[in-house]
Coordinates of C-alpha atoms in Angstrom, one line a residue:
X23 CA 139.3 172.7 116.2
X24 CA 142.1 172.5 113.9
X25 CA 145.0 174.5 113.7
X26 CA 145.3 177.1 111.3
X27 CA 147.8 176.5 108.6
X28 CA 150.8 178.7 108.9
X29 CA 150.2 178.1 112.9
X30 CA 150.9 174.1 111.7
X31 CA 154.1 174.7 109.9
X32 CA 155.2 176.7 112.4
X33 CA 155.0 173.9 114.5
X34 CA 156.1 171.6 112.1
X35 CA 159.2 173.4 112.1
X36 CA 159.9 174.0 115.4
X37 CA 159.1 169.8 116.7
X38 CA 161.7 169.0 114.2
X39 CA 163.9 171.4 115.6
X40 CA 163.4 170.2 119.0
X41 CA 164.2 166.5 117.5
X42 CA 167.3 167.8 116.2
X43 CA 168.6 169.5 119.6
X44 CA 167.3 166.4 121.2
X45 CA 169.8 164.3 119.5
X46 CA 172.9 166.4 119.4
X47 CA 172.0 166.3 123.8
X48 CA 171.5 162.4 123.5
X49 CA 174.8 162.5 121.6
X50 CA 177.0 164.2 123.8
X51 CA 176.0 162.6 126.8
X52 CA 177.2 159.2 125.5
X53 CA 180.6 160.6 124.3
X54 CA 180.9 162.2 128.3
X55 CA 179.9 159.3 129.6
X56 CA 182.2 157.4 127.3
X57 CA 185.2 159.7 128.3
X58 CA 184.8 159.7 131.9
X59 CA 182.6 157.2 134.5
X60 CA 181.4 160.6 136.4
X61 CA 178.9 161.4 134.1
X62 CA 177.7 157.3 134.4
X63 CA 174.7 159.1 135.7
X64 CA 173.6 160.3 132.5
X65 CA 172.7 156.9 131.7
X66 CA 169.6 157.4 133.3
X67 CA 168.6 160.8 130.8
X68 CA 169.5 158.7 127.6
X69 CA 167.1 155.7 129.1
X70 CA 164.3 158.5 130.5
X71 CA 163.9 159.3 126.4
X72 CA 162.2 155.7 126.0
X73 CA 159.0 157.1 127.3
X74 CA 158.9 159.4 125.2
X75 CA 155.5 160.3 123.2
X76 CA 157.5 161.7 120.1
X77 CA 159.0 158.7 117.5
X78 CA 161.5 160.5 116.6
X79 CA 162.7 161.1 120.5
X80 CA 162.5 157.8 120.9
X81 CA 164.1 156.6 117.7
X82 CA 167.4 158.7 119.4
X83 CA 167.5 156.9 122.3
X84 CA 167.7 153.6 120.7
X85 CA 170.1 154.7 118.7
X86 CA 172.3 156.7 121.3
X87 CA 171.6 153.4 123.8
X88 CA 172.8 151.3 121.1
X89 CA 176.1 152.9 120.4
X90 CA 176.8 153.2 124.4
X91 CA 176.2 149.8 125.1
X92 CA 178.0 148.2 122.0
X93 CA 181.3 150.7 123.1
X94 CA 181.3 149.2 126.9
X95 CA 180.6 145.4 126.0
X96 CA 183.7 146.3 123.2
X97 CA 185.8 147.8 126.4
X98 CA 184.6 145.3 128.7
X99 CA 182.9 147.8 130.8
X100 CA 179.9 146.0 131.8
X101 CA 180.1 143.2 134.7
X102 CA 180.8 139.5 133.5
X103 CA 178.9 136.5 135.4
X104 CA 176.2 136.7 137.9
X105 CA 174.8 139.7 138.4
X106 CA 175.1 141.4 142.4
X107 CA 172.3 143.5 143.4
X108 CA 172.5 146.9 143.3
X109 CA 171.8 146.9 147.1
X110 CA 174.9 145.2 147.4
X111 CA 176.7 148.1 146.3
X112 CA 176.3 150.4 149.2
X113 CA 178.0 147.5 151.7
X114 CA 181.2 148.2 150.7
X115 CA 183.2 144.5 149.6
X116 CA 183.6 145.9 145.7
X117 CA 186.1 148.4 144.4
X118 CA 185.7 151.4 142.6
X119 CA 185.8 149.4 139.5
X120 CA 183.6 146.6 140.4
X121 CA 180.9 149.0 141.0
X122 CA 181.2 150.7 137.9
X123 CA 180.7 148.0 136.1
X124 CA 178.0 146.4 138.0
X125 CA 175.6 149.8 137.9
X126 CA 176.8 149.9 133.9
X127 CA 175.3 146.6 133.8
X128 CA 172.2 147.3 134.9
X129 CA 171.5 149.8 133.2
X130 CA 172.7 147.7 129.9
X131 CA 169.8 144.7 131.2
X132 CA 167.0 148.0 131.8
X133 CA 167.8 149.0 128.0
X134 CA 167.3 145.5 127.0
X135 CA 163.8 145.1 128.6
X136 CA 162.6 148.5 127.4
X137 CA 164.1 147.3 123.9
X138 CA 161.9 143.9 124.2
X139 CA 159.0 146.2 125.2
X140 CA 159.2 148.0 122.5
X141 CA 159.2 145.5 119.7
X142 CA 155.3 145.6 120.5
X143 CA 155.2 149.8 119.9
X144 CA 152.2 150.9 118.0
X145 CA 154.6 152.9 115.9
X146 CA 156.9 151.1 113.7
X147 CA 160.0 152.9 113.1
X148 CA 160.5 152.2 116.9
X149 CA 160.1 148.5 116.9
X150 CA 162.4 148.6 114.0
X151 CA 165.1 150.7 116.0
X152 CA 164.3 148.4 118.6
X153 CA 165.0 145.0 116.4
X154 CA 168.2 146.3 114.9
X155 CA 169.4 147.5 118.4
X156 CA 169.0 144.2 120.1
X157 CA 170.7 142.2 116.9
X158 CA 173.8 144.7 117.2
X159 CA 173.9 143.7 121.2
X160 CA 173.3 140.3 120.0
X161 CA 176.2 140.2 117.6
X162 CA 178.2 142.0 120.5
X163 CA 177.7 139.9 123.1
X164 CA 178.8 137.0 120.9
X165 CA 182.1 138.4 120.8
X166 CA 182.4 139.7 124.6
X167 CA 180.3 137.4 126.3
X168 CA 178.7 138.5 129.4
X169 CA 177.3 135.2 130.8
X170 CA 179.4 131.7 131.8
X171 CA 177.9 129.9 128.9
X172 CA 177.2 125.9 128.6
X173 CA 180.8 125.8 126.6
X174 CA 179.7 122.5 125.2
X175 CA 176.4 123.0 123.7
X176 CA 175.8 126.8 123.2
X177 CA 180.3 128.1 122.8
X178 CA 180.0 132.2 123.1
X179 CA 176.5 132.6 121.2
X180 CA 173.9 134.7 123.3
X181 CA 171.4 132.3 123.0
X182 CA 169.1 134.1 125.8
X183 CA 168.7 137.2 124.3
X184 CA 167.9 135.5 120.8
X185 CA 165.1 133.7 122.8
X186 CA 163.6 136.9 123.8
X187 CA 163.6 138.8 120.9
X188 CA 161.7 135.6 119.3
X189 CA 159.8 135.7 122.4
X190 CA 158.9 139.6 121.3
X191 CA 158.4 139.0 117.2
X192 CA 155.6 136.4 118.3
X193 CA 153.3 138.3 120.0
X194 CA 150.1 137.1 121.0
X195 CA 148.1 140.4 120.6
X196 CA 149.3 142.2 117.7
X197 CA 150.3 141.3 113.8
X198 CA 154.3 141.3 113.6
X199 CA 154.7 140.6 109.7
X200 CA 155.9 143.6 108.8
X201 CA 158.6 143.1 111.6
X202 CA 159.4 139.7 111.4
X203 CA 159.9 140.4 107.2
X204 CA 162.7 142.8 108.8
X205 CA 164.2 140.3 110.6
X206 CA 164.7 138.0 107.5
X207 CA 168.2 139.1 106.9
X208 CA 169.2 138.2 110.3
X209 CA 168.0 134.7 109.3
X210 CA 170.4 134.5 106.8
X211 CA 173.3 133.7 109.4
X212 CA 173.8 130.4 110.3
X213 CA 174.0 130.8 114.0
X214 CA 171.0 132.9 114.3
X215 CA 169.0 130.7 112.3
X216 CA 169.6 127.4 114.5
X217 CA 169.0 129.2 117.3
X218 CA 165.8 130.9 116.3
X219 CA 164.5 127.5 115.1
X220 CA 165.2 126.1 119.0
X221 CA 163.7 129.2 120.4
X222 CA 160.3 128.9 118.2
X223 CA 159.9 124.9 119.2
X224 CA 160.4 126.3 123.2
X225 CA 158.0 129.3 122.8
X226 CA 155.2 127.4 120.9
X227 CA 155.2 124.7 123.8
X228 CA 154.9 127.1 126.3
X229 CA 152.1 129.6 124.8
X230 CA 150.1 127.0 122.8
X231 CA 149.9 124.9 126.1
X232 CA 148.4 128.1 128.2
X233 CA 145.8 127.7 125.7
X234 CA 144.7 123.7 126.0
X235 CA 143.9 123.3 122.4
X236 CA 142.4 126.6 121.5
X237 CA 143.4 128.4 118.6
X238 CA 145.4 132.0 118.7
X239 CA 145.4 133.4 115.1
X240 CA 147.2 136.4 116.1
X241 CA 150.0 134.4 117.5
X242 CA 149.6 131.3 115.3
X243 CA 150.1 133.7 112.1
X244 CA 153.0 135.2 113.8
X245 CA 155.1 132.2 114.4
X246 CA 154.0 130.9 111.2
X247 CA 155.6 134.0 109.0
X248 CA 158.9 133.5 111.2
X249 CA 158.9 130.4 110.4
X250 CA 158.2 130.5 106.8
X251 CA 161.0 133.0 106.3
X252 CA 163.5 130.2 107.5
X253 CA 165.1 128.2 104.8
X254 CA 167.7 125.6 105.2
X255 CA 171.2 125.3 102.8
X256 CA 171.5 122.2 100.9
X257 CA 174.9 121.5 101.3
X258 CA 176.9 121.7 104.9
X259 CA 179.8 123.7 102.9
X260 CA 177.1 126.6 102.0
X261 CA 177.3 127.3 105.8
X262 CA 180.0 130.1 106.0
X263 CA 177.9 133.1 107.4
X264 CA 178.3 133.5 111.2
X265 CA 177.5 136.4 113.3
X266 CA 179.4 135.2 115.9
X267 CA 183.1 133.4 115.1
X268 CA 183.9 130.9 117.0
X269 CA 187.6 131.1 117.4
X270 CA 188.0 127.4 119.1
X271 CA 186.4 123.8 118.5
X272 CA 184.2 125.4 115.8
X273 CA 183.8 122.2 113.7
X274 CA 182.4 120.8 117.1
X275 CA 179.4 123.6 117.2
X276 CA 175.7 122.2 116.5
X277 CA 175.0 125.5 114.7
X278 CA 177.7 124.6 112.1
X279 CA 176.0 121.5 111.0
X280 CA 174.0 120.9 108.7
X281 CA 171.7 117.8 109.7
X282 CA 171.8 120.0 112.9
X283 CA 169.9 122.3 111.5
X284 CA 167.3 119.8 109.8
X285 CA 167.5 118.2 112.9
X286 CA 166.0 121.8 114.4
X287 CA 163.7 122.7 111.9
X288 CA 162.2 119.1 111.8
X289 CA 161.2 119.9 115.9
X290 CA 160.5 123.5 115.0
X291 CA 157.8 122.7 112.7
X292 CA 156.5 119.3 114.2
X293 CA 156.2 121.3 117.7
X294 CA 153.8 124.0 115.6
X295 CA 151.6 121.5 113.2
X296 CA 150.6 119.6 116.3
X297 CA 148.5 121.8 117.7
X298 CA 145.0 122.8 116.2
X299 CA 145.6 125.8 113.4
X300 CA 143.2 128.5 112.4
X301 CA 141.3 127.3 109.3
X302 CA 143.1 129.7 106.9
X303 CA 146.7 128.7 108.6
X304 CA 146.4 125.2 106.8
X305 CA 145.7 126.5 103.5
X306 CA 149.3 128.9 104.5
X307 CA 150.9 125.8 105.6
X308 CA 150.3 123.0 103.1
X309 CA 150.5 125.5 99.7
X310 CA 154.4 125.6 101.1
X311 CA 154.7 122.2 102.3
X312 CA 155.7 120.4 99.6
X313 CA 158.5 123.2 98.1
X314 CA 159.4 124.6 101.4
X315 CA 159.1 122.4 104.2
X316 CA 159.3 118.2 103.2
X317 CA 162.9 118.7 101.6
X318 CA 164.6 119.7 104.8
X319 CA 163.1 118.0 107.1
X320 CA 165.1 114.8 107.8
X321 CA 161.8 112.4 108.4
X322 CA 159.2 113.8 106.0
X323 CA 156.8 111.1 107.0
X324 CA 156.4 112.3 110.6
X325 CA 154.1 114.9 109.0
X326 CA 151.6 112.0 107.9
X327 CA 149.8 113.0 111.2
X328 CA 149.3 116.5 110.4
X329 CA 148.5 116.2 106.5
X330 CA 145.4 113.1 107.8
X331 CA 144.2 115.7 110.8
X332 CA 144.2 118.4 107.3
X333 CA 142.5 116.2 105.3
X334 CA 139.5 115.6 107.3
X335 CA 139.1 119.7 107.8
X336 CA 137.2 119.0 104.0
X337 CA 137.0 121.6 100.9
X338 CA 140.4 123.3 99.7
X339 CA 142.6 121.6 102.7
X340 CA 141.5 118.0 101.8
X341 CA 142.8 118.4 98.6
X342 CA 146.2 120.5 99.6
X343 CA 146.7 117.7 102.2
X344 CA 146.2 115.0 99.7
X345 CA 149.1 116.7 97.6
X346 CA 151.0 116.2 100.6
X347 CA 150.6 112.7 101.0
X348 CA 151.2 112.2 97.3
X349 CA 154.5 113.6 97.5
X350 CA 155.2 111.6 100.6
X351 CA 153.6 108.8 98.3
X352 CA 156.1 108.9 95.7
X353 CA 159.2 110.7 96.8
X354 CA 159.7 108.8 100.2
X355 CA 157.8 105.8 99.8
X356 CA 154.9 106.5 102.3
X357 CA 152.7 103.6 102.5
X358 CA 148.9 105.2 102.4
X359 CA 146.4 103.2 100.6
X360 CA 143.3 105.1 101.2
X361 CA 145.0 108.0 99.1
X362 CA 142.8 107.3 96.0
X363 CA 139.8 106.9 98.1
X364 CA 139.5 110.1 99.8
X365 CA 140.3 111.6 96.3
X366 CA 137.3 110.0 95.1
X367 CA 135.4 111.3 97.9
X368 CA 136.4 114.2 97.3
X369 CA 134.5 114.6 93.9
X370 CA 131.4 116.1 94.5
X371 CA 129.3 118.9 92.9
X372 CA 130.7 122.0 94.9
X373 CA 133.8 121.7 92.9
X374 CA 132.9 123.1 89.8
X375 CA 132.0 126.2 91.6
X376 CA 135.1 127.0 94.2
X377 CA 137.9 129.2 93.0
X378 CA 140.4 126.0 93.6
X379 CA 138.6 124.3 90.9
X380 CA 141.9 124.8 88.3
X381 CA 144.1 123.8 91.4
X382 CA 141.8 120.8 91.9
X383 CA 142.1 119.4 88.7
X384 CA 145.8 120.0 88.1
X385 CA 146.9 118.0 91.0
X386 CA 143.6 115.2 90.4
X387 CA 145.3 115.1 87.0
X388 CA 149.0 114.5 88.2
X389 CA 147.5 112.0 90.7
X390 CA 145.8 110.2 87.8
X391 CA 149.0 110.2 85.4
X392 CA 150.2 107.0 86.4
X393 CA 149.3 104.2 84.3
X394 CA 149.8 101.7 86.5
X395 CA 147.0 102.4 88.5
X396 CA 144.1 99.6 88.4
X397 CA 141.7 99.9 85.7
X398 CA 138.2 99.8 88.5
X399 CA 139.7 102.8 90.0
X400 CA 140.4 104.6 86.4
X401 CA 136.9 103.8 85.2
X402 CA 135.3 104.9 89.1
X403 CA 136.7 107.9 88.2
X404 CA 135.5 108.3 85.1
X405 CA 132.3 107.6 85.8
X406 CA 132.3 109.8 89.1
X407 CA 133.3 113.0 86.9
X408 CA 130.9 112.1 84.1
X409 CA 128.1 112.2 86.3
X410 CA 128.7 115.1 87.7
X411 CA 129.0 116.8 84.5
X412 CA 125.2 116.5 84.4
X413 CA 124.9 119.3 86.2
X414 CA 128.3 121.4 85.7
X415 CA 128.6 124.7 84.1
X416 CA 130.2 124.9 80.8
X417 CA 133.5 126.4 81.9
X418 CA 133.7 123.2 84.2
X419 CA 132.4 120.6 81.6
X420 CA 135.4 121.9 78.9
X421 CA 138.1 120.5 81.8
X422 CA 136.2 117.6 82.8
X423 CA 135.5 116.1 79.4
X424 CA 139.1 116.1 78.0
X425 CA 139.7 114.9 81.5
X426 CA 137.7 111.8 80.7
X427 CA 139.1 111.5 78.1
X428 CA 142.6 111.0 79.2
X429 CA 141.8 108.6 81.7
X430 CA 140.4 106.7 78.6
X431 CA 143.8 107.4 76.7
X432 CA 145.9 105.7 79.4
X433 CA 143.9 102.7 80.3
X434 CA 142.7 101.4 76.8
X435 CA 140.7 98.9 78.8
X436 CA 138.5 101.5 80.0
X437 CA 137.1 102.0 76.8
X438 CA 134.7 99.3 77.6
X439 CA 132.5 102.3 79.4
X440 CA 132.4 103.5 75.7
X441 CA 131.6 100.6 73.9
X442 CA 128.5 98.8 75.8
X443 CA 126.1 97.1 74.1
X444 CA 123.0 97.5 74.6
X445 CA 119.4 97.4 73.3
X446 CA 118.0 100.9 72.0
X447 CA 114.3 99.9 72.7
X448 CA 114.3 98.6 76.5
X449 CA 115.6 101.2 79.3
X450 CA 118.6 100.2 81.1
X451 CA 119.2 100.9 84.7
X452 CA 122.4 101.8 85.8
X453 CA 124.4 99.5 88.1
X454 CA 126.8 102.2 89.2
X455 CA 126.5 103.0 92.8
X456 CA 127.0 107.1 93.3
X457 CA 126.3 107.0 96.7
X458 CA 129.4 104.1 97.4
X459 CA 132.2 106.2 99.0
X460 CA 134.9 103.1 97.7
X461 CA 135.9 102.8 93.8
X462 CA 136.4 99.6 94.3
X463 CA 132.7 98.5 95.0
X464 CA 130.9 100.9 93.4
X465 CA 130.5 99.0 90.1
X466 CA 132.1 101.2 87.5
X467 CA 133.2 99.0 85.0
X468 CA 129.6 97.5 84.8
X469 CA 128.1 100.8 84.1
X470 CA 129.0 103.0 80.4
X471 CA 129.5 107.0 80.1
X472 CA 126.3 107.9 79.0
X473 CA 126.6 110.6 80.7
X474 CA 128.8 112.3 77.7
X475 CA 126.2 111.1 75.8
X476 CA 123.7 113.1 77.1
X477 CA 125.8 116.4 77.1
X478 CA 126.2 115.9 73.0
X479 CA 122.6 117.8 73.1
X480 CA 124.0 120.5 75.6
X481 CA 122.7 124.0 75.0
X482 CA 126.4 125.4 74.5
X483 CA 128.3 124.6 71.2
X484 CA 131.5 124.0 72.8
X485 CA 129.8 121.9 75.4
X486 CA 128.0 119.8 72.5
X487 CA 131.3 119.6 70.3
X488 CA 133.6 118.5 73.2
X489 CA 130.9 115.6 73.7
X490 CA 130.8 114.4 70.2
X491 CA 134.1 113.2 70.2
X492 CA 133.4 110.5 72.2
X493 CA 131.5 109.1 69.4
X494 CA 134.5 108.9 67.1
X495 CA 137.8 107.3 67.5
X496 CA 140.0 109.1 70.3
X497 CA 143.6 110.2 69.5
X498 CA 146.3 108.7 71.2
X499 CA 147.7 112.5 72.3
X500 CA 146.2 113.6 75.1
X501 CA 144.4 117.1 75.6
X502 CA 146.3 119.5 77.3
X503 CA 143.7 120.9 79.9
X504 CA 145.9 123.5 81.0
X505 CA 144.6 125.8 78.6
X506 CA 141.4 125.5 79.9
X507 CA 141.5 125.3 83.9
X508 CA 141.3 129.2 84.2
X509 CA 138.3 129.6 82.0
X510 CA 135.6 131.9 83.4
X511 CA 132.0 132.1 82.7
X512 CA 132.7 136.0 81.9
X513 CA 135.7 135.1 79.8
X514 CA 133.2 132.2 77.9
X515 CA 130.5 135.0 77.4
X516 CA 133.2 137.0 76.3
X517 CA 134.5 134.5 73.8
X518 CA 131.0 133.9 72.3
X519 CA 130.0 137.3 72.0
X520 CA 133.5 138.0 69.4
X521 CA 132.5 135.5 67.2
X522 CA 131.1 137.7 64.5
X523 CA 130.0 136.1 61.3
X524 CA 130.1 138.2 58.0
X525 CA 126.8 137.2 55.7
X526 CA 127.7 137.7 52.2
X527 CA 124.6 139.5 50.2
X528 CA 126.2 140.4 47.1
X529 CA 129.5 140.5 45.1
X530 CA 130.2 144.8 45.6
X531 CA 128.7 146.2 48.3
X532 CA 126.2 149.5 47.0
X533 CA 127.6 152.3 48.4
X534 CA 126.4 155.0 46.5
X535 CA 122.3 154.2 46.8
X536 CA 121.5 156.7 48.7
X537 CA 124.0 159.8 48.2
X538 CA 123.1 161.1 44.9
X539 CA 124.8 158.6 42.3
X540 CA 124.0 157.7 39.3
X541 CA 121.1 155.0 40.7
X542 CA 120.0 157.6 42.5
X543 CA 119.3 160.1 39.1
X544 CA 118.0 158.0 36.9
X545 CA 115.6 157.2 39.6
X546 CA 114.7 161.2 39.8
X547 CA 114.2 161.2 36.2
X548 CA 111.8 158.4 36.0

């Protein structure tokens, strides 16, 4: 039964009340504990708060653990090096002082595990609280450090604790984007991208393996939007913003160079791609790949394996993955010669009807622009698209015949598919071969577009006129089918439907007929 309504403000009032007191107690007992290490036990009330039911409760408690534990890593409070046991306390062999700051520090590592744990809360604000705690320890810990680190590879950064918090962001069971989008502007430091990058490449080998090739969208999609929030600088001199300064040898530290950190994002994303992806995480992959992903990598063509295990998925991803290899193609001289072919292959019916039909096209047509491209594979084109613009649907057949056309443009020897000769009175058959999955023997050039011919009778005026021009001299200025490739049936129907004609009956309209004028007394009278 619900509550009644002034019963629920009531309430309302007094909870936030409570939250309020709550605080203020959380408060004070880190400025006692702070002032004197007799109230150290109070440590164990500000940590109790973490199981709290109420966010806001909780929500303190980060917040009042956070400023405790950033004040004794600043002071130097908490034990440096291995870790004793807290059994080892009772014997005896440390001071007062020792033992201080060996129960401190466990306490410091139990708020650190209940901090990772919480990154997975079902309520927000506390993984949030949670994330921004663990960067300000992070940042600390940098400064006062409280491990013996590998001097040589790793200086003063807490590279352990980054590795968790990554380990926490990619969860396997829950969706962390709207975390992970929080924990973009911590990506924006040098030091906690590289070391991000490294612990991504280390947790993706270690979960993907547990699942011997299966697929883990919930995970998968995780590390992928972590990953995609990471951009590299273009220039070594843009990398100036540190969370942790390192006082000595920094021009010596791997996180301060650049082809470092191409060097880690190359691994980071080659250690994701080879494992098998959802189907929609490919589409998410190779829509970035060529914008996002190919310029910083320092060998773009080690991703030829990924974008030819994409391609053979089929539909959308062929295509996307053949954009790939183009740009490998032409910006980093990728040798591929059965690009054109599984473009060709990739012609068939279904894609006049997908919604990547505009995206289709657009790429086909910057594939196409070259004209140095032999003329069999031009005219296999050609005659690919023209015959399946017997069956297309208008919106399709306005893109694909200035397509055509085009190809014509550029290779003036095509035009021999325009001008055949043959004899009106005896049926021809057609040599081409539809069914031949290479251009090069599927006897193009022997065929003609006839085809377009066909479509000059097509029940749609626009169809009809787009097909007459092939019948008179073509321009040498190509059609811009960019204005076309978002055309939809509805916006067709639309367009058709508008185009009112005015029939002119006479030179002044009547208006007066029927309203009592003079035609209309005169026609009383008689």
């Amino acid at each position: 039964m619900a509550p009644a309504k002034k019963r629920n403000v009531s309430s309302g009032k007094s909870t936030e009340e409570s939250a309020k007191r709550a605080k203020i107690s959380l408060n004070s007992k880190v400025e006692s504990i702070l002032e004197s290490r007799k109230h150290a036990n109070d440590v164990f009330d500000i940590l109790e708060c973490f199981q709290s039911a109420k966010e806001k409760d909780v929500v303190s408690a980060v917040n009042a653990c956070s400023t405790l534990f950033s004040a004794l890593l600043e002071r130097k409070d908490l034990f440096k090096g291995k870790l004793p046991g807290e059994e080892e306390l009772l014997s005896g062999g440390h001071s007062a002082e020792e033992k201080y700051s060996i129960f401190m520090r466990h306490r410091y590592n139990s708020c650190v595990e209940m901090l990772l744990e919480h990154l997975s809360h079902e309520l927000h604000g506390v993984k949030e609280g949670a994330l921004c705690c663990l960067m300000k320890f992070a940042a600390v810990e940098g400064q006062h450090p409280l491990e013996d680190l590998d001097w040589s590879e790793h200086y003063s950064f807490p590279r352990e604790l980054i590795l968790a918090v990554v380990g926490g962001l990619l969860s396997k069971t829950t969706d962390n984007s709207l975390l992970i989008s929080r924990f973009q502007e911590f990506l924006e430091m040098e030091d906690v991208r590289y070391y991000v990058m490294s612990s991504i490449r280390e947790n993706v080998g270690k979960v993907m393996d547990k699942y011997k090739g299966a697929v883990a969208p919930i995970y998968q999609n995780n590390v992928f939007c972590l990953m995609s929030n990471i951009s590299i600088p273009s220039q070594e001199s843009e990398l100036t913003n540190f969370m942790v300064k390192q006082e000595a040898k920094h021009e010596d530290w791997k996180a301060a160079k650049l082809g470092e950190h191409k060097r880690a994002f190359e691994k980071m994303w080659l250690g994701f791609l080879k494992y098998k992806l959802p189907g929609n995480m490919y589409k998410k992959v190779l829509v970035i790949l060529h914008d996002s992903i190919l310029p910083h990598m320092s060998k773009p063509t080690l991703m030829i394996d990924f974008l030819t295990a994409a391609y053979e998925v089929g539909g959308a991803i062929s295509l996307l993955a053949l954009n790939g290899l183009f740009v490998l193609i032409h910006q980093h001289n990728l040798d591929y010669p059965d690009f054109y072919k599984k473009l060709y292959n990739l012609l068939e019916p279904s894609v006049f009807h997908v919604k990547y039909r505009a995206r289709f096209f657009h790429l086909a047509n910057i594939f196409l622009s070259s004209s140095h491209l032999p003329v069999y594979l031009v005219a296999a084109f050609a005659k690919r698209l023209a015959r399946l613009a017997l069956t297309a649907p208008p919106t399709a057949l306005l893109i694909v015949l200035p397509f055509i056309y085009n190809l014509i443009r550029r290779h003036p020897s095509c035009r021999v598919l325009i001008h055949k000769p043959s004899t009106e009175d005896e049926p021809l058959e057609d040599p081409y071969l539809k069914d031949e999955e290479d251009p090069a023997q599927c006897r193009a050039l022997e065929s003609s577009l006839w085809e377009i011919k066909t479509l000059q009778k097509h029940y749609h005026p626009d169809v009809s006129k787009a097909a007459l021009l092939i019948s008179t001299p073509l321009s040498e200025q190509e059609d811009d089918i960019s204005e076309v490739l978002e055309t939809t049936t509805f916006e067709l129907m639309e367009r058709d439907l508008k185009q009112t004609k005015s029939i002119p009956l006479e030179f002044e309209t009547a208006t007066q007929l029927l309203k009592g004028g003079v035609l209309g007394q005169h026609f009383c009278l008689d």
